[in-house]
Amino acid sequence: MLTNAFKYAFRETENGKLTVETREVDDRLLLYIQDNGPGLPEDFDPMQSEQFGMELVRSLATKLKAELKLKNEGGLGFSLLISNYKKV
């Protein structure tokens, strides 16, 4: 997710911003990544996309038994809400 953000989000701006956040939410771990780039085209369905990056993200979510959500406003935001994780 970070690689794609650096590769695609900031092509047309010099003021790119990337936010990475982790925190606990109701005994689950939230990983949230957002950029302030152009986002995805409106007709793009990330859950049906066969592009390698999206397949990789969906596969990761499945392996982690995580809930995957996307926000396509003011950039692109991905969140993974992971239920079974261990604190270290």
Tab-separated table of C-alpha atoms in Angstrom:
chain	number	residue	atom	x	y	z
A	1	MET	CA	0.000	0.000	0.000
A	2	LEU	CA	2.811	2.377	0.837
A	3	THR	CA	4.689	1.592	-2.366
A	4	ASN	CA	1.604	2.332	-4.463
A	5	ALA	CA	1.017	5.588	-2.602
A	6	PHE	CA	4.566	6.762	-3.272
A	7	LYS	CA	4.385	5.592	-6.878
A	8	TYR	CA	0.980	7.000	-7.905
A	9	ALA	CA	-0.433	9.455	-5.375
A	10	PHE	CA	1.999	12.320	-5.701
A	11	ARG	CA	2.740	12.544	-9.413
A	12	GLU	CA	0.897	15.838	-9.825
A	13	THR	CA	1.742	17.566	-6.553
A	14	GLU	CA	4.726	18.713	-4.566
A	15	ASN	CA	2.700	18.741	-1.344
A	16	GLY	CA	2.092	15.036	-0.943
A	17	LYS	CA	0.984	13.805	2.444
A	18	LEU	CA	0.940	10.211	3.592
A	19	THR	CA	-0.624	9.178	6.898
A	20	VAL	CA	0.054	5.797	8.524
A	21	GLU	CA	-1.780	5.008	11.725
A	22	THR	CA	-2.117	1.961	13.944
A	23	ARG	CA	-4.306	1.719	17.012
A	24	GLU	CA	-6.561	-0.629	18.917
A	25	VAL	CA	-10.276	-0.465	18.214
A	26	ASP	CA	-12.549	-2.735	20.276
A	27	ASP	CA	-9.827	-5.378	20.843
A	28	ARG	CA	-8.855	-5.280	17.165
A	29	LEU	CA	-5.867	-3.695	15.467
A	30	LEU	CA	-6.527	-0.945	12.930
A	31	LEU	CA	-3.941	-0.242	10.237
A	32	TYR	CA	-4.884	2.884	8.304
A	33	ILE	CA	-2.986	4.366	5.372
A	34	GLN	CA	-4.160	7.497	3.550
A	35	ASP	CA	-2.670	9.818	0.974
A	36	ASN	CA	-3.849	13.151	-0.391
A	37	GLY	CA	-3.377	12.197	-4.043
A	38	PRO	CA	-6.024	12.065	-6.776
A	39	GLY	CA	-7.592	8.812	-5.516
A	40	LEU	CA	-9.041	6.141	-7.763
A	41	PRO	CA	-11.205	6.749	-10.842
A	42	GLU	CA	-14.918	6.696	-9.980
A	43	ASP	CA	-15.563	3.667	-12.192
A	44	PHE	CA	-12.750	1.635	-10.578
A	45	ASP	CA	-13.967	-1.206	-8.354
A	46	PRO	CA	-11.038	-2.159	-6.094
A	47	MET	CA	-12.784	-5.282	-4.832
A	48	GLN	CA	-13.087	-6.639	-8.380
A	49	SER	CA	-9.800	-5.314	-9.763
A	50	GLU	CA	-7.310	-7.815	-11.146
A	51	GLN	CA	-4.409	-5.393	-10.786
A	52	PHE	CA	-1.560	-6.934	-8.825
A	53	GLY	CA	-1.535	-4.314	-6.053
A	54	MET	CA	-5.230	-4.715	-5.301
A	55	GLU	CA	-5.005	-8.502	-5.453
A	56	LEU	CA	-2.120	-8.332	-2.985
A	57	VAL	CA	-4.072	-6.123	-0.567
A	58	ARG	CA	-7.155	-8.364	-0.739
A	59	SER	CA	-4.984	-11.462	-0.241
A	60	LEU	CA	-3.326	-9.884	2.801
A	61	ALA	CA	-6.724	-9.011	4.270
A	62	THR	CA	-7.933	-12.573	3.719
A	63	LYS	CA	-4.832	-14.138	5.282
A	64	LEU	CA	-5.090	-11.835	8.295
A	65	LYS	CA	-8.848	-12.396	8.542
A	66	ALA	CA	-9.128	-8.631	8.435
A	67	GLU	CA	-11.887	-6.320	7.330
A	68	LEU	CA	-10.721	-4.212	4.380
A	69	LYS	CA	-12.247	-0.807	3.698
A	70	LEU	CA	-11.393	1.885	1.175
A	71	LYS	CA	-12.099	5.593	1.288
A	72	ASN	CA	-11.780	7.456	-1.995
A	73	GLU	CA	-12.267	11.070	-0.888
A	74	GLY	CA	-9.520	13.676	-0.649
A	75	GLY	CA	-7.052	11.006	-1.698
A	76	LEU	CA	-7.151	7.290	-1.105
A	77	GLY	CA	-7.431	5.629	2.280
A	78	PHE	CA	-7.094	1.940	3.117
A	79	SER	CA	-7.969	0.432	6.446
A	80	LEU	CA	-7.407	-3.095	7.676
A	81	LEU	CA	-9.179	-4.053	10.877
A	82	ILE	CA	-7.432	-7.161	12.189
A	83	SER	CA	-9.244	-9.315	14.748
A	84	ASN	CA	-6.682	-11.919	15.748
A	85	TYR	CA	-3.386	-10.260	16.510
A	86	LYS	CA	-0.830	-10.635	19.252
A	87	LYS	CA	0.699	-7.788	21.161
A	88	VAL	CA	4.469	-7.952	21.373
